[in-house]
Amino acid sequence: MTEKSDNHEGNVPSRQRKRFPGISSRAYEHPADRSALVALRRLTGFDTVFKALSGLLPERSLRLLFLSDSVRVSDAQFTHLNDMLRDACYILDLEKVPPMYVTQDPQPNAMCIGLDEPIIVVTTGLVELLDEEEMRAVVGHEVGHALSGHSVYRTILLFLTNLALKVAWIPLGNVAIMAIVTALREWFRKSELSADRAGLLVGQDLQASMRGLMKIAGGNHLHEMNVDAFLAQADEYEKGGDLRDSVLKILNVLPRSHPFATVRAAELKKWSESRDYQRIMDGHYPRRSEDKDTSVSDSFRESAGHYADSVRTSKDPLMKLVGDIAGGAGDLAGDLGGKLRSRFGGGASRGGADGEGGTPGETGGGEGGTAKGGQSEG
């Protein structure tokens, strides 16, 4: 439970952080991440492309490129980042510490890529932008990607995005590739929400995570920014005017690999206040040793439930419309079910439908039918 890194430049005093032995990535994975991955794997042609690229991608070349043209984090280079990396792996109990490189790029960015083994890359722009605790959350974010096994799909997305640019002149070839790229980007954005949670588990400092996201959005001007005002932007964005704004939001996000910074901040804050987060901090979380016993169908149902919940509680005009339609369909299904039971079920069913003499089983059946209708819409 002890943090092992030294204080860097005297910014933030070292402090104890909780450790999560044997934690499974299921503990922090966002339901939308899992469902987007399921949808991706079901996409026509994805398995074929995945198997082909797994053997063709120049991973060794990629590793040699970073080794030759970037700075590898170690006890001798970027020692404060090396301490953070080891701490993050210690806290999330990732046994093998992935190699980490700093590459010259003024654009703040970080990534976790690799097919056989993950490698983490951070840009100089990011290192220069963030303070100690903010950077710790980012390193935890990337270690979360490694623990979740995200690096494989992220590497394929990187390759396919470049390939799509090269074959843009081929009429049908580009369409086929872009279908998979679009699905990969949808999953990629959702996987960022999972990794943000992992970053919070590592840093255990919500304010630092919020500051990091604000800086990514607005640069190194914290004295000009305010967390509450930043989160208010997320709320305003979600409410989003009318249906035209909802469509524009979708079009704006499609080409992006990351969710918008305000959305990420709002999602992370919501999770930090949830019972799920508190249970993890109290030491109650799924273990990797139990992963083999988990049910894919249960995960899919949880994801579907999350989406249905999102539609019900969303302030976005389009999502409200979808929720209203879904609710109407559920009510219609319940009414139709009641009428069918009245027509074909005899006197007892009619009594249940009228509210007299119905058995608990029949009443439950009616409610179950309505609920099922609602779930299928979600």
GROMACS .gro file of N, CA and C in nm, residues 54-192:
model
  417
   54SER      N    1  -0.254  -0.950  -3.786
   54SER     CA    2  -0.178  -0.999  -3.671
   54SER      C    3  -0.043  -1.057  -3.714
   55GLY      N    4  -0.043  -1.117  -3.834
   55GLY     CA    5   0.082  -1.176  -3.884
   55GLY      C    6   0.164  -1.082  -3.970
   56LEU      N    7   0.101  -0.974  -4.018
   56LEU     CA    8   0.168  -0.887  -4.113
   56LEU      C    9   0.222  -0.758  -4.054
   57LEU      N   10   0.163  -0.713  -3.943
   57LEU     CA   11   0.202  -0.583  -3.888
   57LEU      C   12   0.350  -0.583  -3.848
   58PRO      N   13   0.422  -0.480  -3.885
   58PRO     CA   14   0.567  -0.473  -3.857
   58PRO      C   15   0.595  -0.430  -3.714
   59GLU      N   16   0.556  -0.515  -3.618
   59GLU     CA   17   0.572  -0.476  -3.477
   59GLU      C   18   0.718  -0.461  -3.438
   60ARG      N   19   0.803  -0.552  -3.488
   60ARG     CA   20   0.946  -0.542  -3.456
   60ARG      C   21   1.003  -0.410  -3.509
   61SER      N   22   0.957  -0.373  -3.628
   61SER     CA   23   1.002  -0.247  -3.688
   61SER      C   24   0.958  -0.128  -3.602
   62LEU      N   25   0.835  -0.138  -3.549
   62LEU     CA   26   0.782  -0.030  -3.465
   62LEU      C   27   0.865  -0.015  -3.338
   63ARG      N   28   0.899  -0.128  -3.277
   63ARG     CA   29   0.979  -0.125  -3.155
   63ARG      C   30   1.119  -0.068  -3.182
   64LEU      N   31   1.177  -0.109  -3.295
   64LEU     CA   32   1.309  -0.059  -3.330
   64LEU      C   33   1.306   0.091  -3.358
   65LEU      N   34   1.195   0.137  -3.415
   65LEU     CA   35   1.180   0.279  -3.445
   65LEU      C   36   1.184   0.362  -3.316
   66PHE      N   37   1.106   0.320  -3.216
   66PHE     CA   38   1.106   0.395  -3.090
   66PHE      C   39   1.240   0.382  -3.017
   67LEU      N   40   1.300   0.262  -3.027
   67LEU     CA   41   1.428   0.240  -2.961
   67LEU      C   42   1.536   0.331  -3.020
   68SER      N   43   1.528   0.354  -3.152
   68SER     CA   44   1.634   0.430  -3.221
   68SER      C   45   1.608   0.580  -3.223
   69ASP      N   46   1.482   0.621  -3.213
   69ASP     CA   47   1.452   0.763  -3.236
   69ASP      C   48   1.373   0.828  -3.122
   70SER      N   49   1.364   0.761  -3.008
   70SER     CA   50   1.297   0.818  -2.889
   70SER      C   51   1.384   0.788  -2.768
   71VAL      N   52   1.343   0.838  -2.652
   71VAL     CA   53   1.421   0.816  -2.530
   71VAL      C   54   1.348   0.715  -2.442
   72ARG      N   55   1.416   0.604  -2.411
   72ARG     CA   56   1.353   0.500  -2.328
   72ARG      C   57   1.361   0.540  -2.181
   73VAL      N   58   1.247   0.536  -2.116
   73VAL     CA   59   1.238   0.569  -1.974
   73VAL      C   60   1.306   0.458  -1.893
   74SER      N   61   1.388   0.500  -1.798
   74SER     CA   62   1.462   0.402  -1.718
   74SER      C   63   1.512   0.468  -1.589
   75ASP      N   64   1.595   0.396  -1.515
   75ASP     CA   65   1.656   0.454  -1.394
   75ASP      C   66   1.753   0.566  -1.429
   76ALA      N   67   1.797   0.569  -1.556
   76ALA     CA   68   1.896   0.669  -1.597
   76ALA      C   69   1.835   0.783  -1.679
   77GLN      N   70   1.714   0.761  -1.734
   77GLN     CA   71   1.651   0.861  -1.821
   77GLN      C   72   1.505   0.880  -1.781
   78PHE      N   73   1.465   1.007  -1.765
   78PHE     CA   74   1.329   1.039  -1.720
   78PHE      C   75   1.295   0.954  -1.597
   79THR      N   76   1.379   0.966  -1.496
   79THR     CA   77   1.364   0.879  -1.378
   79THR      C   78   1.230   0.899  -1.308
   80HIS      N   79   1.177   1.022  -1.309
   80HIS     CA   80   1.049   1.044  -1.241
   80HIS      C   81   0.936   0.970  -1.314
   81LEU      N   82   0.944   0.961  -1.448
   81LEU     CA   83   0.844   0.884  -1.523
   81LEU      C   84   0.862   0.735  -1.497
   82ASN      N   85   0.987   0.692  -1.483
   82ASN     CA   86   1.014   0.551  -1.454
   82ASN      C   87   0.955   0.511  -1.319
   83ASP      N   88   0.968   0.600  -1.220
   83ASP     CA   89   0.909   0.574  -1.088
   83ASP      C   90   0.756   0.564  -1.099
   84MET      N   91   0.696   0.656  -1.175
   84MET     CA   92   0.550   0.653  -1.192
   84MET      C   93   0.504   0.524  -1.260
   85LEU      N   94   0.578   0.483  -1.363
   85LEU     CA   95   0.542   0.362  -1.436
   85LEU      C   96   0.547   0.240  -1.345
   86ARG      N   97   0.653   0.229  -1.266
   86ARG     CA   98   0.666   0.115  -1.174
   86ARG      C   99   0.555   0.119  -1.067
   87ASP      N  100   0.526   0.238  -1.018
   87ASP     CA  101   0.419   0.252  -0.919
   87ASP      C  102   0.285   0.210  -0.977
   88ALA      N  103   0.257   0.254  -1.100
   88ALA     CA  104   0.130   0.222  -1.164
   88ALA      C  105   0.115   0.071  -1.181
   89CYS      N  106   0.223   0.005  -1.225
   89CYS     CA  107   0.219  -0.141  -1.241
   89CYS      C  108   0.206  -0.211  -1.106
   90TYR      N  109   0.267  -0.153  -1.004
   90TYR     CA  110   0.259  -0.208  -0.868
   90TYR      C  111   0.116  -0.196  -0.814
   91ILE      N  112   0.055  -0.080  -0.833
   91ILE     CA  113  -0.080  -0.056  -0.781
   91ILE      C  114  -0.183  -0.143  -0.850
   92LEU      N  115  -0.173  -0.156  -0.984
   92LEU     CA  116  -0.268  -0.240  -1.060
   92LEU      C  117  -0.220  -0.385  -1.072
   93ASP      N  118  -0.108  -0.415  -1.008
   93ASP     CA  119  -0.055  -0.551  -1.003
   93ASP      C  120  -0.029  -0.608  -1.143
   94LEU      N  121   0.028  -0.525  -1.230
   94LEU     CA  122   0.071  -0.572  -1.362
   94LEU      C  123   0.214  -0.621  -1.348
   95GLU      N  124   0.233  -0.751  -1.360
   95GLU     CA  125   0.360  -0.813  -1.324
   95GLU      C  126   0.476  -0.765  -1.411
   96LYS      N  127   0.455  -0.761  -1.543
   96LYS     CA  128   0.562  -0.721  -1.635
   96LYS      C  129   0.548  -0.573  -1.669
   97VAL      N  130   0.645  -0.493  -1.632
   97VAL     CA  131   0.642  -0.350  -1.659
   97VAL      C  132   0.669  -0.326  -1.808
   98PRO      N  133   0.575  -0.266  -1.881
   98PRO     CA  134   0.597  -0.245  -2.025
   98PRO      C  135   0.703  -0.138  -2.050
   99PRO      N  136   0.779  -0.150  -2.160
   99PRO     CA  137   0.875  -0.045  -2.195
   99PRO      C  138   0.800   0.087  -2.220
  100MET      N  139   0.863   0.199  -2.186
  100MET     CA  140   0.800   0.329  -2.204
  100MET      C  141   0.901   0.423  -2.271
  101TYR      N  142   0.852   0.499  -2.369
  101TYR     CA  143   0.939   0.590  -2.444
  101TYR      C  144   0.882   0.731  -2.442
  102VAL      N  145   0.971   0.828  -2.445
  102VAL     CA  146   0.933   0.968  -2.464
  102VAL      C  147   0.978   1.008  -2.604
  103THR      N  148   0.884   1.055  -2.685
  103THR     CA  149   0.915   1.092  -2.822
  103THR      C  150   0.893   1.241  -2.844
  104GLN      N  151   0.977   1.300  -2.927
  104GLN     CA  152   0.970   1.444  -2.951
  104GLN      C  153   0.849   1.478  -3.037
  105ASP      N  154   0.753   1.545  -2.975
  105ASP     CA  155   0.631   1.587  -3.045
  105ASP      C  156   0.565   1.693  -2.957
  106PRO      N  157   0.545   1.814  -3.009
  106PRO     CA  158   0.484   1.919  -2.926
  106PRO      C  159   0.337   1.894  -2.895
  107GLN      N  160   0.273   1.804  -2.969
  107GLN     CA  161   0.132   1.773  -2.945
  107GLN      C  162   0.121   1.682  -2.822
  108PRO      N  163   0.046   1.723  -2.717
  108PRO     CA  164   0.032   1.637  -2.598
  108PRO      C  165  -0.042   1.508  -2.633
  109ASN      N  166   0.023   1.395  -2.612
  109ASN     CA  167  -0.040   1.268  -2.646
  109ASN      C  168   0.032   1.154  -2.574
  110ALA      N  169  -0.039   1.043  -2.562
  110ALA     CA  170   0.019   0.921  -2.506
  110ALA      C  171  -0.054   0.803  -2.569
  111MET      N  172   0.014   0.691  -2.584
  111MET     CA  173  -0.051   0.573  -2.642
  111MET      C  174   0.012   0.446  -2.589
  112CYS      N  175  -0.067   0.340  -2.596
  112CYS     CA  176  -0.022   0.206  -2.559
  112CYS      C  177  -0.048   0.117  -2.679
  113ILE      N  178   0.058   0.068  -2.742
  113ILE     CA  179   0.044  -0.012  -2.864
  113ILE      C  180   0.127  -0.139  -2.853
  114GLY      N  181   0.110  -0.228  -2.951
  114GLY     CA  182   0.186  -0.353  -2.953
  114GLY      C  183   0.095  -0.474  -2.960
  115LEU      N  184   0.137  -0.575  -3.035
  115LEU     CA  185   0.056  -0.697  -3.050
  115LEU      C  186   0.097  -0.803  -2.949
  116ASP      N  187   0.226  -0.838  -2.948
  116ASP     CA  188   0.272  -0.942  -2.855
  116ASP      C  189   0.286  -0.887  -2.714
  117GLU      N  190   0.349  -0.772  -2.702
  117GLU     CA  191   0.367  -0.708  -2.572
  117GLU      C  192   0.344  -0.558  -2.588
  118PRO      N  193   0.274  -0.496  -2.493
  118PRO     CA  194   0.245  -0.353  -2.505
  118PRO      C  195   0.369  -0.267  -2.480
  119ILE      N  196   0.374  -0.153  -2.548
  119ILE     CA  197   0.472  -0.050  -2.517
  119ILE      C  198   0.397   0.082  -2.501
  120ILE      N  199   0.448   0.166  -2.415
  120ILE     CA  200   0.383   0.294  -2.386
  120ILE      C  201   0.470   0.406  -2.442
  121VAL      N  202   0.406   0.500  -2.509
  121VAL     CA  203   0.477   0.613  -2.568
  121VAL      C  204   0.408   0.742  -2.521
  122VAL      N  205   0.485   0.837  -2.470
  122VAL     CA  206   0.432   0.969  -2.434
  122VAL      C  207   0.512   1.075  -2.509
  123THR      N  208   0.447   1.184  -2.545
  123THR     CA  209   0.515   1.290  -2.619
  123THR      C  210   0.575   1.393  -2.525
  124THR      N  211   0.674   1.464  -2.575
  124THR     CA  212   0.735   1.570  -2.495
  124THR      C  213   0.632   1.679  -2.463
  125GLY      N  214   0.538   1.701  -2.556
  125GLY     CA  215   0.434   1.800  -2.531
  125GLY      C  216   0.353   1.768  -2.407
  126LEU      N  217   0.327   1.639  -2.384
  126LEU     CA  218   0.250   1.598  -2.267
  126LEU      C  219   0.333   1.610  -2.140
  127VAL      N  220   0.458   1.566  -2.149
  127VAL     CA  221   0.548   1.571  -2.032
  127VAL      C  222   0.565   1.715  -1.984
  128GLU      N  223   0.576   1.808  -2.078
  128GLU     CA  224   0.596   1.948  -2.043
  128GLU      C  225   0.468   2.016  -1.994
  129LEU      N  226   0.354   1.961  -2.033
  129LEU     CA  227   0.226   2.024  -2.000
  129LEU      C  228   0.178   1.991  -1.859
  130LEU      N  229   0.199   1.865  -1.814
  130LEU     CA  230   0.137   1.817  -1.692
  130LEU      C  231   0.231   1.822  -1.572
  131ASP      N  232   0.172   1.841  -1.454
  131ASP     CA  233   0.252   1.834  -1.332
  131ASP      C  234   0.263   1.689  -1.287
  132GLU      N  235   0.328   1.669  -1.173
  132GLU     CA  236   0.358   1.533  -1.124
  132GLU      C  237   0.234   1.445  -1.111
  133GLU      N  238   0.133   1.495  -1.040
  133GLU     CA  239   0.015   1.413  -1.013
  133GLU      C  240  -0.072   1.395  -1.138
  134GLU      N  241  -0.076   1.496  -1.222
  134GLU     CA  242  -0.151   1.484  -1.347
  134GLU      C  243  -0.087   1.379  -1.438
  135MET      N  244   0.046   1.381  -1.443
  135MET     CA  245   0.118   1.284  -1.526
  135MET      C  246   0.102   1.143  -1.470
  136ARG      N  247   0.094   1.132  -1.338
  136ARG     CA  248   0.076   1.001  -1.276
  136ARG      C  249  -0.057   0.937  -1.322
  137ALA      N  250  -0.160   1.020  -1.333
  137ALA     CA  251  -0.289   0.970  -1.379
  137ALA      C  252  -0.280   0.924  -1.524
  138VAL      N  253  -0.203   0.994  -1.607
  138VAL     CA  254  -0.186   0.956  -1.747
  138VAL      C  255  -0.111   0.823  -1.758
  139VAL      N  256  -0.004   0.808  -1.680
  139VAL     CA  257   0.071   0.682  -1.682
  139VAL      C  258  -0.019   0.568  -1.637
  140GLY      N  259  -0.099   0.591  -1.533
  140GLY     CA  260  -0.195   0.489  -1.489
  140GLY      C  261  -0.297   0.457  -1.598
  141HIS      N  262  -0.338   0.559  -1.670
  141HIS     CA  263  -0.430   0.544  -1.783
  141HIS      C  264  -0.372   0.446  -1.885
  142GLU      N  265  -0.244   0.465  -1.922
  142GLU     CA  266  -0.181   0.379  -2.022
  142GLU      C  267  -0.156   0.237  -1.969
  143VAL      N  268  -0.122   0.226  -1.841
  143VAL     CA  269  -0.106   0.093  -1.781
  143VAL      C  270  -0.240   0.021  -1.778
  144GLY      N  271  -0.350   0.097  -1.758
  144GLY     CA  272  -0.484   0.039  -1.765
  144GLY      C  273  -0.512  -0.019  -1.902
  145HIS      N  274  -0.471   0.052  -2.008
  145HIS     CA  275  -0.484  -0.001  -2.144
  145HIS      C  276  -0.408  -0.134  -2.156
  146ALA      N  277  -0.287  -0.137  -2.102
  146ALA     CA  278  -0.205  -0.259  -2.110
  146ALA      C  279  -0.272  -0.375  -2.038
  147LEU      N  280  -0.324  -0.349  -1.917
  147LEU     CA  281  -0.389  -0.454  -1.839
  147LEU      C  282  -0.515  -0.505  -1.908
  148SER      N  283  -0.586  -0.416  -1.977
  148SER     CA  284  -0.710  -0.455  -2.046
  148SER      C  285  -0.685  -0.524  -2.179
  149GLY      N  286  -0.560  -0.525  -2.226
  149GLY     CA  287  -0.530  -0.586  -2.355
  149GLY      C  288  -0.573  -0.500  -2.472
  150HIS      N  289  -0.585  -0.369  -2.450
  150HIS     CA  290  -0.630  -0.278  -2.555
  150HIS      C  291  -0.526  -0.254  -2.664
  151SER      N  292  -0.398  -0.279  -2.632
  151SER     CA  293  -0.292  -0.238  -2.724
  151SER      C  294  -0.303  -0.304  -2.861
  152VAL      N  295  -0.355  -0.427  -2.865
  152VAL     CA  296  -0.366  -0.500  -2.992
  152VAL      C  297  -0.457  -0.426  -3.089
  153TYR      N  298  -0.577  -0.391  -3.043
  153TYR     CA  299  -0.675  -0.326  -3.131
  153TYR      C  300  -0.632  -0.183  -3.165
  154ARG      N  301  -0.564  -0.119  -3.072
  154ARG     CA  302  -0.517   0.018  -3.097
  154ARG      C  303  -0.408   0.018  -3.204
  155THR      N  304  -0.323  -0.085  -3.204
  155THR     CA  305  -0.219  -0.097  -3.306
  155THR      C  306  -0.282  -0.118  -3.443
  156ILE      N  307  -0.384  -0.202  -3.449
  156ILE     CA  308  -0.452  -0.228  -3.576
  156ILE      C  309  -0.519  -0.102  -3.628
  157LEU      N  310  -0.579  -0.024  -3.538
  157LEU     CA  311  -0.643   0.102  -3.579
  157LEU      C  312  -0.538   0.197  -3.637
  158LEU      N  313  -0.423   0.206  -3.571
  158LEU     CA  314  -0.316   0.293  -3.619
  158LEU      C  315  -0.274   0.253  -3.760
  159PHE      N  316  -0.259   0.123  -3.781
  159PHE     CA  317  -0.216   0.072  -3.913
  159PHE      C  318  -0.324   0.095  -4.019
  160LEU      N  319  -0.449   0.064  -3.986
  160LEU     CA  320  -0.557   0.077  -4.083
  160LEU      C  321  -0.584   0.223  -4.120
  161THR      N  322  -0.568   0.313  -4.023
  161THR     CA  323  -0.588   0.456  -4.052
  161THR      C  324  -0.487   0.502  -4.156
  162ASN      N  325  -0.362   0.459  -4.139
  162ASN     CA  326  -0.259   0.494  -4.238
  162ASN      C  327  -0.285   0.427  -4.371
  163LEU      N  328  -0.331   0.302  -4.366
  163LEU     CA  329  -0.360   0.228  -4.489
  163LEU      C  330  -0.474   0.293  -4.566
  164ALA      N  331  -0.577   0.340  -4.493
  164ALA     CA  332  -0.692   0.401  -4.559
  164ALA      C  333  -0.650   0.524  -4.639
  165LEU      N  334  -0.551   0.598  -4.588
  165LEU     CA  335  -0.502   0.715  -4.661
  165LEU      C  336  -0.430   0.674  -4.789
  166LYS      N  337  -0.362   0.560  -4.784
  166LYS     CA  338  -0.284   0.516  -4.901
  166LYS      C  339  -0.371   0.457  -5.011
  167VAL      N  340  -0.487   0.398  -4.973
  167VAL     CA  341  -0.572   0.334  -5.074
  167VAL      C  342  -0.698   0.415  -5.101
  168ALA      N  343  -0.697   0.542  -5.064
  168ALA     CA  344  -0.815   0.627  -5.082
  168ALA      C  345  -0.858   0.635  -5.228
  169TRP      N  346  -0.764   0.614  -5.320
  169TRP     CA  347  -0.797   0.623  -5.463
  169TRP      C  348  -0.867   0.496  -5.514
  170ILE      N  349  -0.867   0.387  -5.435
  170ILE     CA  350  -0.936   0.264  -5.476
  170ILE      C  351  -1.081   0.275  -5.432
  171PRO      N  352  -1.179   0.277  -5.525
  171PRO     CA  353  -1.319   0.306  -5.490
  171PRO      C  354  -1.375   0.220  -5.378
  172LEU      N  355  -1.369   0.086  -5.391
  172LEU     CA  356  -1.433  -0.001  -5.292
  172LEU      C  357  -1.338  -0.038  -5.179
  173GLY      N  358  -1.208  -0.039  -5.207
  173GLY     CA  359  -1.112  -0.077  -5.104
  173GLY      C  360  -1.119   0.015  -4.985
  174ASN      N  361  -1.127   0.144  -5.011
  174ASN     CA  362  -1.131   0.240  -4.902
  174ASN      C  363  -1.259   0.230  -4.821
  175VAL      N  364  -1.372   0.202  -4.888
  175VAL     CA  365  -1.501   0.189  -4.818
  175VAL      C  366  -1.495   0.074  -4.719
  176ALA      N  367  -1.438  -0.039  -4.763
  176ALA     CA  368  -1.429  -0.157  -4.676
  176ALA      C  369  -1.341  -0.129  -4.555
  177ILE      N  370  -1.228  -0.065  -4.578
  177ILE     CA  371  -1.136  -0.035  -4.467
  177ILE      C  372  -1.198   0.066  -4.372
  178MET      N  373  -1.264   0.169  -4.427
  178MET     CA  374  -1.319   0.274  -4.342
  178MET      C  375  -1.433   0.222  -4.254
  179ALA      N  376  -1.505   0.119  -4.300
  179ALA     CA  377  -1.610   0.060  -4.216
  179ALA      C  378  -1.549   0.003  -4.088
  180ILE      N  379  -1.435  -0.066  -4.103
  180ILE     CA  380  -1.368  -0.124  -3.986
  180ILE      C  381  -1.302  -0.014  -3.903
  181VAL      N  382  -1.243   0.086  -3.970
  181VAL     CA  383  -1.180   0.197  -3.898
  181VAL      C  384  -1.283   0.272  -3.814
  182THR      N  385  -1.402   0.295  -3.871
  182THR     CA  386  -1.508   0.365  -3.797
  182THR      C  387  -1.549   0.286  -3.673
  183ALA      N  388  -1.565   0.155  -3.689
  183ALA     CA  389  -1.602   0.070  -3.574
  183ALA      C  390  -1.490   0.068  -3.470
  184LEU      N  391  -1.366   0.063  -3.517
  184LEU     CA  392  -1.252   0.065  -3.425
  184LEU      C  393  -1.246   0.197  -3.349
  185ARG      N  394  -1.272   0.307  -3.418
  185ARG     CA  395  -1.270   0.438  -3.351
  185ARG      C  396  -1.380   0.447  -3.245
  186GLU      N  397  -1.496   0.391  -3.274
  186GLU     CA  398  -1.604   0.392  -3.175
  186GLU      C  399  -1.559   0.318  -3.050
  187TRP      N  400  -1.499   0.198  -3.069
  187TRP     CA  401  -1.448   0.126  -2.953
  187TRP      C  402  -1.335   0.203  -2.885
  188PHE      N  403  -1.244   0.261  -2.965
  188PHE     CA  404  -1.130   0.334  -2.911
  188PHE      C  405  -1.176   0.444  -2.815
  189ARG      N  406  -1.277   0.519  -2.859
  189ARG     CA  407  -1.328   0.628  -2.773
  189ARG      C  408  -1.382   0.574  -2.642
  190LYS      N  409  -1.453   0.462  -2.648
  190LYS     CA  410  -1.508   0.403  -2.525
  190LYS      C  411  -1.398   0.346  -2.437
  191SER      N  412  -1.293   0.292  -2.499
  191SER     CA  413  -1.182   0.236  -2.420
  191SER      C  414  -1.110   0.345  -2.341
  192GLU      N  415  -1.114   0.469  -2.392
  192GLU     CA  416  -1.053   0.580  -2.320
  192GLU      C  417  -1.123   0.604  -2.186
   0.00000   0.00000   0.00000
